[in-house]
C-alpha positions as a printed Julia matrix, in Angstrom:
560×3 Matrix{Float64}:
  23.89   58.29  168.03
  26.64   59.88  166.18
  30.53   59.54  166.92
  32.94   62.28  167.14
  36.18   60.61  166.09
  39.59   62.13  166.49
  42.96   60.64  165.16
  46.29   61.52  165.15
  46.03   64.62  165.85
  49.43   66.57  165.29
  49.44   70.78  166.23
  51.46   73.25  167.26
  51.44   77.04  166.6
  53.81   78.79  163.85
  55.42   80.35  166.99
  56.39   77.39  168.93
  58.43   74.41  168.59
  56.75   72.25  170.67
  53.2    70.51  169.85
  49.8    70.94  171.61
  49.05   67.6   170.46
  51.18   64.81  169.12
  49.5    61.5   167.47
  46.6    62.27  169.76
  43.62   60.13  169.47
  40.07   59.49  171.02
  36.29   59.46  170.25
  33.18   60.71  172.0
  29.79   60.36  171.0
  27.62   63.43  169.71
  24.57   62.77  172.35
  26.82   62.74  175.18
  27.45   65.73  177.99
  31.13   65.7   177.83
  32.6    68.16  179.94
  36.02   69.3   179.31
  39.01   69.85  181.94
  42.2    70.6   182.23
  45.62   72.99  183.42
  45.38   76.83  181.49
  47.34   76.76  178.88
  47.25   73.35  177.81
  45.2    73.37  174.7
  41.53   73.23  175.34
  40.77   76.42  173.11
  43.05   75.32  171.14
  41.14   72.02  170.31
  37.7    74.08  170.0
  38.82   76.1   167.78
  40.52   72.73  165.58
  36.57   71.05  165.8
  35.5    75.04  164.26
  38.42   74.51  161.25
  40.07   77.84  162.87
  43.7    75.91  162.14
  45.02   73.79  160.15
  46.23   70.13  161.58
  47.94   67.01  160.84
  45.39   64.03  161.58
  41.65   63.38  161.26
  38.59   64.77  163.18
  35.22   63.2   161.63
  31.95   64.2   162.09
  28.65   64.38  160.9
  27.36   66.98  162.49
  28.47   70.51  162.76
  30.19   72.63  165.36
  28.91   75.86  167.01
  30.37   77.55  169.82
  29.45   79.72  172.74
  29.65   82.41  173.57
  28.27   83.23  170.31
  29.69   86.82  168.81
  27.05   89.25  168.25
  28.07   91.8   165.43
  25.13   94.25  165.86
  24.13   94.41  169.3
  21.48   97.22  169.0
  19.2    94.38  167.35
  16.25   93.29  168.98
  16.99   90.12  170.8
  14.24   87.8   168.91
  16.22   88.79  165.71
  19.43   87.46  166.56
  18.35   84.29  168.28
  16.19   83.37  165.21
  18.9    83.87  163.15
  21.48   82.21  165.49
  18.64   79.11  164.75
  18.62   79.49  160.93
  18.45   81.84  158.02
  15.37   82.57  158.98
  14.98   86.57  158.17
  16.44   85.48  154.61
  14.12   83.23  154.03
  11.54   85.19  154.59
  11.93   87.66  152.19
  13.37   85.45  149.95
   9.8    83.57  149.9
   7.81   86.8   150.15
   9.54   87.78  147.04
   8.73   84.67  144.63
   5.24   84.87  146.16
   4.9    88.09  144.75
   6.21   87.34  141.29
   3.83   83.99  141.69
   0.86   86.74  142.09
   1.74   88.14  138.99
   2.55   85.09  136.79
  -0.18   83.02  138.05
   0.87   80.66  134.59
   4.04   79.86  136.31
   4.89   76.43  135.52
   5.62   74.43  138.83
   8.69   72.98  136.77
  10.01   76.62  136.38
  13.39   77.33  138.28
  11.51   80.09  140.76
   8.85   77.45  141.86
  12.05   74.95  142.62
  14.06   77.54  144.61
  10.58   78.6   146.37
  10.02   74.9   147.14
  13.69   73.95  148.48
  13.62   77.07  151.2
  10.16   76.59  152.03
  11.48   72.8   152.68
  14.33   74.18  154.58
  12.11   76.34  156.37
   9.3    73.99  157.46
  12.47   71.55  158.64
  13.51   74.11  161.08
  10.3    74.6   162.59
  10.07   78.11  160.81
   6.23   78.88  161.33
   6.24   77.37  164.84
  10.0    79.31  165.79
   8.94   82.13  167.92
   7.04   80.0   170.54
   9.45   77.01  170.74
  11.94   80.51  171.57
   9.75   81.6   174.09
   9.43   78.16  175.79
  13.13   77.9   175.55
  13.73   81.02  177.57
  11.14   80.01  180.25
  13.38   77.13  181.1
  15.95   79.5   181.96
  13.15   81.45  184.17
  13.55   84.81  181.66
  10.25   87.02  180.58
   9.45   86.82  177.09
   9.64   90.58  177.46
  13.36   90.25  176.92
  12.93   89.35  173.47
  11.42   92.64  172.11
  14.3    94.72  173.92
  17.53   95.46  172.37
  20.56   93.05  173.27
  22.91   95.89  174.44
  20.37   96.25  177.33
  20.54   92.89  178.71
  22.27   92.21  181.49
  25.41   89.5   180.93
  23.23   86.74  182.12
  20.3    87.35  180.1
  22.26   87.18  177.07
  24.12   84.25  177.6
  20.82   82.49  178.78
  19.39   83.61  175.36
  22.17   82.87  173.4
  22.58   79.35  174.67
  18.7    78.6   174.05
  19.05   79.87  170.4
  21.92   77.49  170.62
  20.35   74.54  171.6
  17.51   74.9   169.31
  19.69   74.19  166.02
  19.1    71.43  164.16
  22.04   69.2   163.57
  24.81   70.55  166.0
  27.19   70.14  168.41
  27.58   72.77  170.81
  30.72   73.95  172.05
  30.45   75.76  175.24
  33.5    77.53  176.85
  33.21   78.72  180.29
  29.58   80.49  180.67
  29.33   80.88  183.96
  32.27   83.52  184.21
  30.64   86.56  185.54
  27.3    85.26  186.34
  25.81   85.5   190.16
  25.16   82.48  192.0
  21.08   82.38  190.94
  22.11   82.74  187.49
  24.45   79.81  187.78
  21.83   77.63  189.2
  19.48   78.79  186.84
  22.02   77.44  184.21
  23.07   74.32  185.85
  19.53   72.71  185.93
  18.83   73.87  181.83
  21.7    72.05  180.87
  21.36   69.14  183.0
  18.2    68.41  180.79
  20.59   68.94  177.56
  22.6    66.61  175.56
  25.0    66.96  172.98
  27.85   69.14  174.24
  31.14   69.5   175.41
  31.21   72.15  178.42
  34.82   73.81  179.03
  34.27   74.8   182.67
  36.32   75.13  185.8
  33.32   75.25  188.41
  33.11   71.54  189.74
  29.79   71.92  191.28
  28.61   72.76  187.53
  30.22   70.21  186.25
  29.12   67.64  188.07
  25.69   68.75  188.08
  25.5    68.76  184.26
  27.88   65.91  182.59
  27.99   62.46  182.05
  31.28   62.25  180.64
  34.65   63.88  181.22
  37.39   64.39  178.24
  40.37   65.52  180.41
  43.87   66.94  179.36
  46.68   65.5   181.37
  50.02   66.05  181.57
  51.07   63.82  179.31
  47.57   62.01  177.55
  44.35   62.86  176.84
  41.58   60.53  178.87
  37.93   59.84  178.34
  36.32   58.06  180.93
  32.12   57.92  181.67
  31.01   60.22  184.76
  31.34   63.25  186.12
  34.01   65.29  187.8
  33.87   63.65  191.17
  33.93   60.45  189.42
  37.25   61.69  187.47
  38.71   63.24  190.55
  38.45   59.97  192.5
  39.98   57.49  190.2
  42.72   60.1   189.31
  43.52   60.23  193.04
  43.33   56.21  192.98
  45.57   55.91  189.92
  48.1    58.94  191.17
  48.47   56.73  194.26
  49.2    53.37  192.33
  51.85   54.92  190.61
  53.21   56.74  193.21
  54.15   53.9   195.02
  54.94   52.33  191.64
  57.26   55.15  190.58
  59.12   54.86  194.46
  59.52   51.44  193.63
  61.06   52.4   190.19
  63.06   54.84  191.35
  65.13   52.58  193.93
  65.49   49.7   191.09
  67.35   51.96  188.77
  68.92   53.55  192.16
  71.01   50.01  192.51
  71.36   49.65  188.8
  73.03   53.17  189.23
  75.14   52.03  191.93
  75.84   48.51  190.25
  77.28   50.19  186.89
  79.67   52.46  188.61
  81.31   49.87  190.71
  81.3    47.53  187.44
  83.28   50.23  185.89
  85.69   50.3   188.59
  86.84   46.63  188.68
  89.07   47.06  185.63
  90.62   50.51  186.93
  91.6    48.62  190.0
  93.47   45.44  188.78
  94.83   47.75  186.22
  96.39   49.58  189.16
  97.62   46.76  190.72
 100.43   46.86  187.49
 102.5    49.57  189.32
 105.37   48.16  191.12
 104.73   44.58  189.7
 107.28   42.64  187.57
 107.03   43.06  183.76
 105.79   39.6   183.32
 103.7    40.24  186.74
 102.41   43.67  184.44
 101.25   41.66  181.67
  99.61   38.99  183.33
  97.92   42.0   185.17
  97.2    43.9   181.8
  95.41   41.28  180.29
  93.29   40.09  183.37
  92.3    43.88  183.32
  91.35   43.7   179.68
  89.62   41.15  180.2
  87.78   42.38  183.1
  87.06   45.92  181.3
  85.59   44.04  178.5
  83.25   42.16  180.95
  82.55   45.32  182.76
  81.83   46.95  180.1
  79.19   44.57  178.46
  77.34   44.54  182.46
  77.54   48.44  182.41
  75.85   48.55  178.82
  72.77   45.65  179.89
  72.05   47.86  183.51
  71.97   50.88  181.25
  69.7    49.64  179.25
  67.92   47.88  181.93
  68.43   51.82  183.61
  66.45   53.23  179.96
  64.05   50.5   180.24
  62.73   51.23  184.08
  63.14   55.04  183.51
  60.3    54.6   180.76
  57.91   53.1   182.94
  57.99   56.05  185.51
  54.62   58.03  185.06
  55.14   61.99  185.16
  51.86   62.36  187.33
  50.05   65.74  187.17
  50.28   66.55  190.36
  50.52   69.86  192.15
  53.22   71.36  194.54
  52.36   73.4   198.02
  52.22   77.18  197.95
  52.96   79.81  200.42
  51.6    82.72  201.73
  52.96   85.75  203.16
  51.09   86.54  206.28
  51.96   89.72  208.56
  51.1    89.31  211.96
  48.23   91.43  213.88
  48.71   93.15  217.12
  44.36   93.37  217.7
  42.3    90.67  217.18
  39.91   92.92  214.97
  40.66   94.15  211.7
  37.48   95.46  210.57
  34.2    96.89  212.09
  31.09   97.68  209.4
  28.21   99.36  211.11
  24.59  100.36  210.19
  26.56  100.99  206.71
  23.88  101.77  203.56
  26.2   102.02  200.67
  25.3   103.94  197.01
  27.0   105.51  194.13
  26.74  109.51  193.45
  24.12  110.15  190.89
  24.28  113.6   189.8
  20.66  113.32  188.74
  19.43  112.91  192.18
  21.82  113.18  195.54
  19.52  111.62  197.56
  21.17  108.39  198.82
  17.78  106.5   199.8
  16.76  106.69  196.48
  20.12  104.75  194.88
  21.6   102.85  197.89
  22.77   99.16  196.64
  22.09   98.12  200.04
  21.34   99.75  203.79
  21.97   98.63  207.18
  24.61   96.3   206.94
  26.64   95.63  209.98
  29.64   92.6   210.47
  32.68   92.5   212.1
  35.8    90.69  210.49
  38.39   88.98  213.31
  42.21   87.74  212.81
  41.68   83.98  211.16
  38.15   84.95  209.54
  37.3    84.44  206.18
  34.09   86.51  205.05
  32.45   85.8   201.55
  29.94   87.96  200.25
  27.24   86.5   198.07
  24.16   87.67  196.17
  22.74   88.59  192.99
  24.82   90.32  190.15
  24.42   94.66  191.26
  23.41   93.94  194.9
  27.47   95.86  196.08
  29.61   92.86  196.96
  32.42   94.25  194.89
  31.29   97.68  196.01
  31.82   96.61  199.29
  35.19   95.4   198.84
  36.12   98.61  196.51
  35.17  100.73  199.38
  37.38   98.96  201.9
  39.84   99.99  199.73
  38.86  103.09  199.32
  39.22  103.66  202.96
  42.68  102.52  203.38
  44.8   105.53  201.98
  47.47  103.47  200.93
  44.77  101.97  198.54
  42.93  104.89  197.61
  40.88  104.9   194.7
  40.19  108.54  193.38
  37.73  107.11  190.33
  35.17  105.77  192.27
  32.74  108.36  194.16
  30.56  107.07  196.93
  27.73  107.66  199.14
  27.42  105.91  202.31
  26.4   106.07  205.71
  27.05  104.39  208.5
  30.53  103.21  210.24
  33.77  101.6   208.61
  37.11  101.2   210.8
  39.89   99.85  209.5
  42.39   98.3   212.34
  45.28  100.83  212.08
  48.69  100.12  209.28
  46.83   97.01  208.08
  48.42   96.31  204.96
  46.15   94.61  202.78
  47.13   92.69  199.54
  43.55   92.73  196.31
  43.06   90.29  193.54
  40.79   92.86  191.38
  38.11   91.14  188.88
  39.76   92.76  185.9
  42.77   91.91  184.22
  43.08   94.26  181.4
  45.58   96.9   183.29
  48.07   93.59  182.5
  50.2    95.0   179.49
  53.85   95.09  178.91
  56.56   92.17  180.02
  56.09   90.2   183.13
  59.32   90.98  184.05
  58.41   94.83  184.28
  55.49   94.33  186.31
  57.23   92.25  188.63
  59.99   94.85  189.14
  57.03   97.41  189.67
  55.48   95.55  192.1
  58.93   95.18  194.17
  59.05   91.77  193.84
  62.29   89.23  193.29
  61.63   88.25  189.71
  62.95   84.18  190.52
  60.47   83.77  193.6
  57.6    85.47  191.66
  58.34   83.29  188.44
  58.93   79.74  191.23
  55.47   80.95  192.09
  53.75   81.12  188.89
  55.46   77.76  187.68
  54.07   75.91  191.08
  50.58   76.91  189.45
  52.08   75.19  186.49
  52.03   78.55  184.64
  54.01   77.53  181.4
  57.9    78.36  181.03
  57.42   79.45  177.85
  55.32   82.47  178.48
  57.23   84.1   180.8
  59.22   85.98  177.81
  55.7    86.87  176.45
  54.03   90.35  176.69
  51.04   90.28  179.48
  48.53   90.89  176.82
  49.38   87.13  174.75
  48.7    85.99  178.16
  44.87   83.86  178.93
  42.49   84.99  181.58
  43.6    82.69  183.2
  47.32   83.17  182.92
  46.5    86.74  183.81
  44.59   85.54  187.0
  47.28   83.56  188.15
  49.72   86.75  187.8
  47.59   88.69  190.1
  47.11   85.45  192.5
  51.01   85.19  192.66
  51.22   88.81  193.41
  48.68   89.11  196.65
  50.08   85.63  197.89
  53.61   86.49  197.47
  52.94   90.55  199.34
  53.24   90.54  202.96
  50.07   91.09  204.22
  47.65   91.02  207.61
  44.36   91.22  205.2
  43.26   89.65  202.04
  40.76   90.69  199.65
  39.9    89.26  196.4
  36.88   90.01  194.38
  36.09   86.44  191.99
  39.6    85.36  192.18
  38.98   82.01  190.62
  37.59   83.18  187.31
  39.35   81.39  184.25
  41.6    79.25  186.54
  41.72   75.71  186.48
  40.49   72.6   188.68
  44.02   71.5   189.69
  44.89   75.05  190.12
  41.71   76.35  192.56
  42.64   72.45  194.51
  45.72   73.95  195.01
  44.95   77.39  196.68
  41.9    76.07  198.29
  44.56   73.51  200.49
  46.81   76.68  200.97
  44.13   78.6   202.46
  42.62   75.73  205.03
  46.54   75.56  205.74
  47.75   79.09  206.67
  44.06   80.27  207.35
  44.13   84.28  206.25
  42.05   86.51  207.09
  40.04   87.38  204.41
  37.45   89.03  202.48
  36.16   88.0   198.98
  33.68   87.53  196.86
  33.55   83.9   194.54
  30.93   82.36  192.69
  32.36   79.05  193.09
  30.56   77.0   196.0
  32.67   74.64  196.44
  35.93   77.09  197.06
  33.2    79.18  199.1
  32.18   76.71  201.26
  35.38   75.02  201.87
  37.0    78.13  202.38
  34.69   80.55  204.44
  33.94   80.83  208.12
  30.9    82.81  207.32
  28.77   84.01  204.58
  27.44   87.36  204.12
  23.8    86.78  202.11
  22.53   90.42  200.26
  19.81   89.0   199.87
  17.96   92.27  198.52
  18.73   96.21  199.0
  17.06   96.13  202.27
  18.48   92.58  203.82
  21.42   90.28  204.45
  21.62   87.41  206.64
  24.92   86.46  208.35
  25.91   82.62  207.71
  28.65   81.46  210.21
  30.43   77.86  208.67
């Protein structure tokens, strides 16, 4: 067992005054699950990208082993799949040749010395080579990728045609079959269906050596065993999982809650006690005026002396003031949210019958033949909150899209359906969307606030609530992270007036403290919804029933 060791760590960007880290130090072992939480914005890619040398720092960070980091960029895509996650392993496709070709020239100088410098290179790769498991490579692959239930047919296709969770299943077993490493793995279950995730969860539970940057807290605490977390103001490692995190966190917060109350009414009296010290000299001095002059001087130099006293109490409760003031923790904590909720005149706001739901396919027109799904009927009431879940491609953001689609005031002219069945909208329902994609975001904030119709200062009171930084506000929309971006959109549905809400993944790239947050502001003003989210937790805290697709041609209706 190796250690990780990290001190003094000093960074901050050319572009900003203020440091990500400041004299930061801890250590974490290189056989340990570490998982690795925190607010957006407040430097966890950052510190990846320090372990992968990406910056320059002030400080140490030793190590003995080296750093990779997922999700792995793939340069040429069209490869076949067994090609790239040999080579993520090691050099292996060099080697190769490179021993194929001293080989040959050993053919044809069989009176090759074994002291010759061709015979020593040949020897040091096929070293290399036999240290990696080179002859044995393709079948520890292929028992790799069982673990993660995938065919072994998957390695002889091209990686363009894999589906997003294929490849990061294969990438993360080419991964994990280095020698030597520490993996760095940054959110990978963005995007992938709830199978997938489970799929996921129980191959890395059987892993060691990593530090996992994810916001999903089943995952987490399915696959860690310790948790590096970014506070507000200090970095922590402590031994357990999320949970385990969560409920001393609460513990401590509530310690020094109470101790910060009791803080707070010490240097309250101090406060009070130095302003009425300061006062004591003004009012004997005031007592001069229409005294005698020997009455005045008497007067004068009792105040003197009293100002001098005063002033020597006023400078020990200041610093007794300073003192107390230092010992008040600023607590990460989180402040309530609002919502905007219109009022409905029916109790029902949607009806869905017998609907079977496809895209146009200008091959073939006939909707049987390319329906995602057929036959699904579900009512939505005032109050209810529907989730949709299934595999990736079975139509729960169809669904939603097509909800849309049906409300004119959300009409979306790009996307062409085929359906049958019923859909009824309650009439004027205003309905507010959280889309999956955030790459329409460009331009200043500012500007898409003022096209949304929005008061800039609520909008931005909003965003800093979800403890999206001050700093970025003057930034163009395209600087911003994922999960800056997400909170942008979040903001804008919870801040529109609105009798529905619909949000396809809304909690992709946002953090822990963050999904706490609207999760409490949900049970609290109870919306009725629609949405689609891979996170169980938020799902099953937040739904009152679950709609299962479980294949094209069924569903089963879960009521919470």
């Amino acid at each position: 067992m190796a250690e990780i060791s990290v001190n003094n760590l000093t960074f901050s960007y050319e572009t900003s005054y203020d440091n990500i880290f400041e004299n930061t130090s801890f250590q974490f072992d290189t056989d340990w699950k570490l998982g690795f939480i925190g607010r957006n914005g407040k430097g966890k890619t950052t510190f990846l990208n320090l372990l992968l040398g990406k910056y320059d720092y002030r400080g140490t960070i030793v190590s003995n082993v080296s750093f990779d980091y997922f999700p792995f960029q793939v340069e040429e895509k069209d490869t076949i799949t067994l090609e790239i996650i040999k080579t993520i392993i090691a050099p292996f496709l060099e080697w190769d040749k490179k021993m194929r070709d001293y080989e040959k020239e050993f053919e044809l100088k069989a009176d090759l010395l074994e002291e010759s410098d061709s015979y020593n290179e040949y020897s040091e790769i096929l070293n290399q080579y036999l240290l990696h498991d080179g002859y044995q490579i393709e079948e520890l692959i292929k028992k790799e990728i069982a673990k993660l239930k995938l065919k072994e047919e998957v390695l002889y296709r091209p990686f363009s045609t894999l589906s997003n969770g294929e490849q990061t299943k294969l990438l993360l077993a080419g991964l994990f079959l280095k020698k030597n490493n520490f993996l760095l793995i940054d959110e990978p279950t963005n995007h992938l269906d709830m199978d997938a995730r489970e799929v996921l969860k129980d191959y890395l539970a059987t892993k060691k050596g990593f530090l996992l940057v994810s916001h999903d807290r089943d995952f987490i605490d399915h696959v860690v065993d310790h948790i590096l977390s970014i506070n507000r103001n200090t970095i922590e490692v402590i031994k357990g999982n999320f949970s385990t995190w969560q409920e001393n966190k609460n513990r401590r917060d509530q310690f020094e809650l109470a101790e910060n109350e009791k803080l707070e009414k010490s240097i309250l009296h101090l406060e009070v006690a130095v302003r009425n010290t300061a006062g004591w000299s003004d009012k004997i001095e005031s007592t001069k005026i229409g005294a005698g002059p020997v009455d005045r001087g008497y007067i004068g130099a009792q105040s003197a002396k009293m100002m001098k006293r005063a002033k020597a109490i006023e400078h020990r409760k200041n610093r007794e003031i300073e003192e107390k003031s230092k010992l008040l923790k600023d607590i990460d904590t989180t402040e309530s949210l609002k919502m905007n909720l219109l009022e409905m005149k029916k109790n029902r706001v949607l009806d869905v019958t017998d609907l079977t739901l496809g895209y146009l396919n200008e091959q073939n027109d006939d909707l049987f033949d390319n329906y995602l799904f057929k036959n699904l009927t579900f009512t939505l009431n005032v109050g209810e909150r529907i989730a949709l879940s299934g595999k990736n491609g079975c139509g729960k953001s169809s669904i939603l899209k097509f909800i849309l689609d049906h409300d004119k005031k959300n009409k979306n002219s790009n996307i062409l359906y085929q359906y049958k069945g019923n859909i009824k909208l309650t009439n004027d329902v205003v309905i507010s969307y959280v889309p999956q994609d955030t790459s329409f975001l460009k331009g200043s904030l500012k500007d898409h606030i003022e096209s949304m119709g929005f008061k800039e200062s609520t909008f931005k009171m909003l965003l800093r609530k979800l403890d999206f930084p001050r700093i970025q506000f003057e930034k163009n929309m395209e600087e911003y992270s994922e999960g800056q971006k997400k909170k942008v959109l979040l903001a804008g549905s919870l801040i529109s007036p609105s009798h529905l809400f619909i949000w396809d993944e809304p909690l992709n790239y946002i953090d822990v403290l963050s999904r706490i947050q609207i999760e409490e502001l949900l049970l609290e003003y109870q919306p009725t919804m629609l949405f689609v989210e891979h996170d169980t937790v938020f799902t099953k805290k937040i739904a009152t029933k679950i709609i299962h697709l479980n294949s094209k041609d069924s569903y089963i209706i879960e009521t919470s």
